[in-house]
PDB file of C-alpha atoms in Angstrom:
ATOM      1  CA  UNK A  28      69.580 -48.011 -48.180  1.00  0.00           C
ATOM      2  CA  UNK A  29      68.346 -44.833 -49.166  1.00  0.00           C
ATOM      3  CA  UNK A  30      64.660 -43.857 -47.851  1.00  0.00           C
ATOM      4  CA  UNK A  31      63.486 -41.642 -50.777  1.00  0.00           C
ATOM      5  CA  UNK A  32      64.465 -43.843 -53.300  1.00  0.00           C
ATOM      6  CA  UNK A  33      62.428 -46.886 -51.687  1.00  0.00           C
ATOM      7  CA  UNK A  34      59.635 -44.634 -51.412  1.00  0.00           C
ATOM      8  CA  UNK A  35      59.621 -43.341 -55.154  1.00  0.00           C
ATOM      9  CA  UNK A  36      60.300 -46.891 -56.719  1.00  0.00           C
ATOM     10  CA  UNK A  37      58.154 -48.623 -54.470  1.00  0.00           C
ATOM     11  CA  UNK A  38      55.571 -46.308 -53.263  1.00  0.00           C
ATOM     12  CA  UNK A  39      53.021 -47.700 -55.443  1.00  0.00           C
ATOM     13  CA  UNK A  40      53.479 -51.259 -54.388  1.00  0.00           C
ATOM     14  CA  UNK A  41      52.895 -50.388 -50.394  1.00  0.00           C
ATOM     15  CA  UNK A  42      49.810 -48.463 -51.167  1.00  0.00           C
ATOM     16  CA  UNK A  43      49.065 -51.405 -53.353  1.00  0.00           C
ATOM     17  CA  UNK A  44      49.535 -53.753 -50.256  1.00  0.00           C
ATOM     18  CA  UNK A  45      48.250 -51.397 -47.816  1.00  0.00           C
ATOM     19  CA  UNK A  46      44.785 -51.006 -49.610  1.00  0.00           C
ATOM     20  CA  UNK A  47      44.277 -55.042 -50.103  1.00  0.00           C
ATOM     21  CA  UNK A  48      44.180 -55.361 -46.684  1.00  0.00           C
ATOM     22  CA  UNK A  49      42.553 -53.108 -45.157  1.00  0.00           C
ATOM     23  CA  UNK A  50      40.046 -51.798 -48.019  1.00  0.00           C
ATOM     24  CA  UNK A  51      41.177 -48.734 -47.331  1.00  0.00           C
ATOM     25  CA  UNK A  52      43.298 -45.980 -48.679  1.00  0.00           C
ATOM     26  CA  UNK A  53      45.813 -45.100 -45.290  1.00  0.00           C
ATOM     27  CA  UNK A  54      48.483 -42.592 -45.977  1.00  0.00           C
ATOM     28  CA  UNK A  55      49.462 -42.984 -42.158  1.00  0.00           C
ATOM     29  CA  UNK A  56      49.397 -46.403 -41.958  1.00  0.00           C
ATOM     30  CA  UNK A  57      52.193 -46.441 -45.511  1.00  0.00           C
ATOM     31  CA  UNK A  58      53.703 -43.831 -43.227  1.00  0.00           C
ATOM     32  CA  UNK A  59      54.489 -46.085 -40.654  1.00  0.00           C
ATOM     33  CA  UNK A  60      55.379 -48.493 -43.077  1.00  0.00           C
ATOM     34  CA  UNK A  61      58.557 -46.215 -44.258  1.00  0.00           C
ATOM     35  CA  UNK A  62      59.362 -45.781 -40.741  1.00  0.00           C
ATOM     36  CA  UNK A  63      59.822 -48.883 -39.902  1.00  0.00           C
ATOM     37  CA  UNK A  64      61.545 -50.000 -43.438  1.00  0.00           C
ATOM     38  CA  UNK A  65      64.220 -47.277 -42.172  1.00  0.00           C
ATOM     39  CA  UNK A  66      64.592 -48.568 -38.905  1.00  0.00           C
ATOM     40  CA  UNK A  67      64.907 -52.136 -39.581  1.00  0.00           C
ATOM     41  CA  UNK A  68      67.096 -51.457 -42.797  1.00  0.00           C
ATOM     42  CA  UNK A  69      70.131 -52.648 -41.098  1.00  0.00           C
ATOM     43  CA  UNK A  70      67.849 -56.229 -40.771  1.00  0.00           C
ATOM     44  CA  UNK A  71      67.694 -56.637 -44.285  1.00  0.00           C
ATOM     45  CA  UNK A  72      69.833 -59.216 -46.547  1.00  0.00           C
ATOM     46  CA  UNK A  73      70.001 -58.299 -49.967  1.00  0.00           C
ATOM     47  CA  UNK A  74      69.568 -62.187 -51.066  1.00  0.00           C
ATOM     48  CA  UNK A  75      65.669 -61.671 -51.436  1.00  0.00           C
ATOM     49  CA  UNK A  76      64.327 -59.098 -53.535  1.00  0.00           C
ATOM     50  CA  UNK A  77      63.647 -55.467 -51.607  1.00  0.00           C
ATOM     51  CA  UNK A  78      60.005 -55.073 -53.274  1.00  0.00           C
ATOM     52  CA  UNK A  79      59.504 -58.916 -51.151  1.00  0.00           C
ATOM     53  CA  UNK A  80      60.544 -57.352 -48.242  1.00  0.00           C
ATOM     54  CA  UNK A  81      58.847 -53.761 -48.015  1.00  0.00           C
ATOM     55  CA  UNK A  82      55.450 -56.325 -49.229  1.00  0.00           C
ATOM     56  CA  UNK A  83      55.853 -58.038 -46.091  1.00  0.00           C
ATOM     57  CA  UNK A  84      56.648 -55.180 -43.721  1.00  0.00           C
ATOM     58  CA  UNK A  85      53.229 -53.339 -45.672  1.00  0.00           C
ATOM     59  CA  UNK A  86      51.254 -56.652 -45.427  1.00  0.00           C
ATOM     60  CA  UNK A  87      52.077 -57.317 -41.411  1.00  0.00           C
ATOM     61  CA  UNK A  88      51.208 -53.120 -40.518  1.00  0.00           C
ATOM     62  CA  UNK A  89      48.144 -53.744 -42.356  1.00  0.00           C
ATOM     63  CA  UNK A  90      47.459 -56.630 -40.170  1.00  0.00           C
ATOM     64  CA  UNK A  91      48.493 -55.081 -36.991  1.00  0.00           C
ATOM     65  CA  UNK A  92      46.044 -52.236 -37.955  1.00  0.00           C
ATOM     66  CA  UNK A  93      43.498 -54.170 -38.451  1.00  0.00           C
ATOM     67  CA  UNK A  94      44.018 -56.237 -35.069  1.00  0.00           C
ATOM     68  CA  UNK A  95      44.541 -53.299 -33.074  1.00  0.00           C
ATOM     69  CA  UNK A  96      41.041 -51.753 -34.241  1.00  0.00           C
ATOM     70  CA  UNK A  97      39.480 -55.192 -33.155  1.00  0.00           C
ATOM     71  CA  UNK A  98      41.187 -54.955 -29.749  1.00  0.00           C
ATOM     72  CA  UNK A  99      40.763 -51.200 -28.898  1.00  0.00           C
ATOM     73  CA  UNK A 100      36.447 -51.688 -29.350  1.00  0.00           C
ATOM     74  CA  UNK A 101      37.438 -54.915 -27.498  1.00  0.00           C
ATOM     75  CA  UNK A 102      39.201 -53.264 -24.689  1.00  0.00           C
ATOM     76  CA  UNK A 103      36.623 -50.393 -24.549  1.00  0.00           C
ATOM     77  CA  UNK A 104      33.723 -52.652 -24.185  1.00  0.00           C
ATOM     78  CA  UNK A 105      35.613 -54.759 -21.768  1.00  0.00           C
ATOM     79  CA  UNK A 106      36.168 -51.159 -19.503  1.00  0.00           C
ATOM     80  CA  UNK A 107      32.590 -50.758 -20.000  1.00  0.00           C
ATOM     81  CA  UNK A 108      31.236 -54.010 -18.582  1.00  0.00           C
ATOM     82  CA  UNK A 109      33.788 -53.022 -15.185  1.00  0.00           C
ATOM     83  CA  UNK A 110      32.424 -49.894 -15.117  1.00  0.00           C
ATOM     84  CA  UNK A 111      28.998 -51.410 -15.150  1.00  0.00           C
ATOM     85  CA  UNK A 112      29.665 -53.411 -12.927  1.00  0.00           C
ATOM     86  CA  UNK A 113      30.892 -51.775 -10.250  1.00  0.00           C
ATOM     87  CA  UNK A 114      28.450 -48.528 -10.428  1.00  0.00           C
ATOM     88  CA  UNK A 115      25.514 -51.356 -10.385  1.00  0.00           C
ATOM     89  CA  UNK A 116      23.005 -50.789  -7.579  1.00  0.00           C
ATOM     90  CA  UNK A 117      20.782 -52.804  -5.418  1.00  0.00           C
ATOM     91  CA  UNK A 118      17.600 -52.839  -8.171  1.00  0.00           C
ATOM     92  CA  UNK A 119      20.233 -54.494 -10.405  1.00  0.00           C
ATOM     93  CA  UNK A 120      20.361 -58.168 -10.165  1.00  0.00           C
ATOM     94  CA  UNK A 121      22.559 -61.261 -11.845  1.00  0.00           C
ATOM     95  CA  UNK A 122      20.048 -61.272 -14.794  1.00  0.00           C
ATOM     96  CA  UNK A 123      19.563 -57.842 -15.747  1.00  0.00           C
ATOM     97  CA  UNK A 124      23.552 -57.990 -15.545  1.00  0.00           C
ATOM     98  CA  UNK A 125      23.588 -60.797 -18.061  1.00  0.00           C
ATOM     99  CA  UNK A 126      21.353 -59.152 -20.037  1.00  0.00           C
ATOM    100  CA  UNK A 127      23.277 -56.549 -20.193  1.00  0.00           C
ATOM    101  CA  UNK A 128      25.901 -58.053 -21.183  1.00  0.00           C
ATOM    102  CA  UNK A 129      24.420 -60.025 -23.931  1.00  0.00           C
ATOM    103  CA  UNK A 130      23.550 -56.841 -25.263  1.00  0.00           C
ATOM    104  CA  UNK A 131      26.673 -55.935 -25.183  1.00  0.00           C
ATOM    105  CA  UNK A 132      28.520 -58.769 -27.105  1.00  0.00           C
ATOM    106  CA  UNK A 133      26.162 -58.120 -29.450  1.00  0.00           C
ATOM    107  CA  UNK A 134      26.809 -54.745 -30.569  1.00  0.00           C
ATOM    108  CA  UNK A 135      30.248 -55.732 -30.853  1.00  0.00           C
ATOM    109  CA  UNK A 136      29.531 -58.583 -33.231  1.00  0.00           C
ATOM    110  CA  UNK A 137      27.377 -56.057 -35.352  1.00  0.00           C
ATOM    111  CA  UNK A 138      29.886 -53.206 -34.990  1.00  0.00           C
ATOM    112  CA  UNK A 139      32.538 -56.045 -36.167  1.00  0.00           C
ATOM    113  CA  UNK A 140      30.776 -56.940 -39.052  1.00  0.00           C
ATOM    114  CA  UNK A 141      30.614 -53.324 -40.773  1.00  0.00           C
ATOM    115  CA  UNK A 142      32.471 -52.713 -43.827  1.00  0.00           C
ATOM    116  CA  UNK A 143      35.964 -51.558 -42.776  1.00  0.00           C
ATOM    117  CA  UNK A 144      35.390 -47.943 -43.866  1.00  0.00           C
ATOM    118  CA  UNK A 145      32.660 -47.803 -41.645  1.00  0.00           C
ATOM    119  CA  UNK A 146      33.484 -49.508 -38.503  1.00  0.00           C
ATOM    120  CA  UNK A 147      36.671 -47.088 -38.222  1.00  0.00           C
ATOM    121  CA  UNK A 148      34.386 -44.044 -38.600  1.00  0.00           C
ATOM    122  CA  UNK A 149      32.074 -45.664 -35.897  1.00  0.00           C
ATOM    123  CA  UNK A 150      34.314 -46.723 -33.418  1.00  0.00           C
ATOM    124  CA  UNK A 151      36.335 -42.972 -34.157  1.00  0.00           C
ATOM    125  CA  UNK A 152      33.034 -40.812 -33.720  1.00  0.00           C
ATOM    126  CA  UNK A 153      31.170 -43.382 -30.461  1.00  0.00           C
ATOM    127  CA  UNK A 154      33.448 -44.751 -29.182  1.00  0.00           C
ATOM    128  CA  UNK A 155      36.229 -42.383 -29.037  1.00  0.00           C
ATOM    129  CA  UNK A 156      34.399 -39.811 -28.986  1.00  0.00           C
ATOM    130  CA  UNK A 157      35.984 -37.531 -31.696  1.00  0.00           C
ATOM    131  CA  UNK A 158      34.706 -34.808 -33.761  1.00  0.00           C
ATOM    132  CA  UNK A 159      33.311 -35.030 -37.217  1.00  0.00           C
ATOM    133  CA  UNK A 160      36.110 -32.285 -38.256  1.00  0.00           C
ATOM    134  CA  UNK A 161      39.160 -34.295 -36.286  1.00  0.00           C
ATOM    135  CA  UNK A 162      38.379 -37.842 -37.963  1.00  0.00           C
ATOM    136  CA  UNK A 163      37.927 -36.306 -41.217  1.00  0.00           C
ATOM    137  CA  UNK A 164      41.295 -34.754 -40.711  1.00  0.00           C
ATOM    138  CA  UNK A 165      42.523 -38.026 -39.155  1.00  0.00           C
ATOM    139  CA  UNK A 166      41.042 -39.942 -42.830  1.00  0.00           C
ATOM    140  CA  UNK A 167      42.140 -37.235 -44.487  1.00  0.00           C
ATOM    141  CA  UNK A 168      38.306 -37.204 -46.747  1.00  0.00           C
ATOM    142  CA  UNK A 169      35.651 -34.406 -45.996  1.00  0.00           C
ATOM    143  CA  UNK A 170      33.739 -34.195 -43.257  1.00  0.00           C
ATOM    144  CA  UNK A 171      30.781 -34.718 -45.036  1.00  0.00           C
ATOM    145  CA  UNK A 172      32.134 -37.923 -46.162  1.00  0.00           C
ATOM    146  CA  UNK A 173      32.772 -38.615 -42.217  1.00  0.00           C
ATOM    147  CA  UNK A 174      28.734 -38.056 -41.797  1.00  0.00           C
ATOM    148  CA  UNK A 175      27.768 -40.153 -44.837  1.00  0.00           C
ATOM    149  CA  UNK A 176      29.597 -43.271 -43.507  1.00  0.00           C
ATOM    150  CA  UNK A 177      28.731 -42.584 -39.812  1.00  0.00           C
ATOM    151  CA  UNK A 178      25.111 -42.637 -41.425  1.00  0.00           C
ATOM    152  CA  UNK A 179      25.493 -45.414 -43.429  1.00  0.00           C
ATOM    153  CA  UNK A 180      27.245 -47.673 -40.432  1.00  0.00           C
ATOM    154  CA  UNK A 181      24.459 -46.582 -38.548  1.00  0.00           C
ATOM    155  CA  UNK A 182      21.900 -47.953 -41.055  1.00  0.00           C
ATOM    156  CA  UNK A 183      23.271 -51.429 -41.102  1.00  0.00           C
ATOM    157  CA  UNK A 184      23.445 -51.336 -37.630  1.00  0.00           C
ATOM    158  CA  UNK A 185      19.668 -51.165 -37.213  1.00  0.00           C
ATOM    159  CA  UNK A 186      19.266 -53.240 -39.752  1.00  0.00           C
ATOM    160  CA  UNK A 187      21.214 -55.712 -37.785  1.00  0.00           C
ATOM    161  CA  UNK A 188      20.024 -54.732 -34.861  1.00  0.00           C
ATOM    162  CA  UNK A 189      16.544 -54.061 -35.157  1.00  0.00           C
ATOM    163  CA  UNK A 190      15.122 -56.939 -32.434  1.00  0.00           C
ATOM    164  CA  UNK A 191      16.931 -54.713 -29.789  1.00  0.00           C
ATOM    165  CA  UNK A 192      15.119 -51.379 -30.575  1.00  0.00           C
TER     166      UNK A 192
END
């Protein structure tokens, strides 16, 4: 099976794939895509059709993407609330906790909610931490693109929000 022929006959298709999705142009995620069509080439039968196959590799890194976005801002929060809770001093008590909390779950569900576009560039820029010029090289779009969405995720989220400001 030869790599660069997949990729020029059926490069379209995984972007294609890719892009339904996630609603999102990712040359890294098709990337990772061709990697693993090359590993697992030995895997494949030729009784299906190859453009069936590489859809279904596309469509389950697309998925995986997606999941693994959900989990990382879950995991993060999750690291938060221990941290929280074990830096939590003696004015602190069971209801300001749950409070907390509440808050907490809450931003999540609003975070989660954001266009896909825009929850990456959020969870890239607050809750990684990462610079406007390193996501914009990680997206591979300008940085002021980067600031416009960050903005824009931002204004929905005090939209959604706005009982908690």
């Amino acid at each position: 099976m030869d790599i660069k022929e997949i990729i020029q006959t059926h490069q379209n298709n995984i972007k294609k794939v890719i892009k339904l999705i996630t609603k999102e142009e990712n040359e890294d995620l098709e990337q990772e895509v061709y990697i693993k069509v090359w590993q697992k080439s030995d895997k494949y039968n030729e009784q299906g059709k190859l453009t069936g196959w590489l859809g279904t590799v596309a469509k389950n890194f697309s998925k995986d993407y997606l999941k693994s976005s959900a989990k990382k801002l879950q995991d993060n929060t999750i690291s938060d609330e221990i941290q929280e809770y074990n830096t939590m001093n003696d004015k602190d008590n069971p209801e300001s906790v749950f409070v907390q909390k509440q808050r907490q779950k809450r931003i999540v569900k609003a975070i989660n909610s954001l266009k896909p576009k825009l929850k990456e560039v959020v969870m890239m820029y607050e809750i990684d931490g990462l610079s406007y010029e390193y996501i914009a090289k990680e997206l591979n779009c300008p940085i002021g693109t980067v600031k416009s969405r960050l903005f824009n995720a931002k204004k929905e989220l005090a939209i959604l929000l706005e009982d908690m400001l």
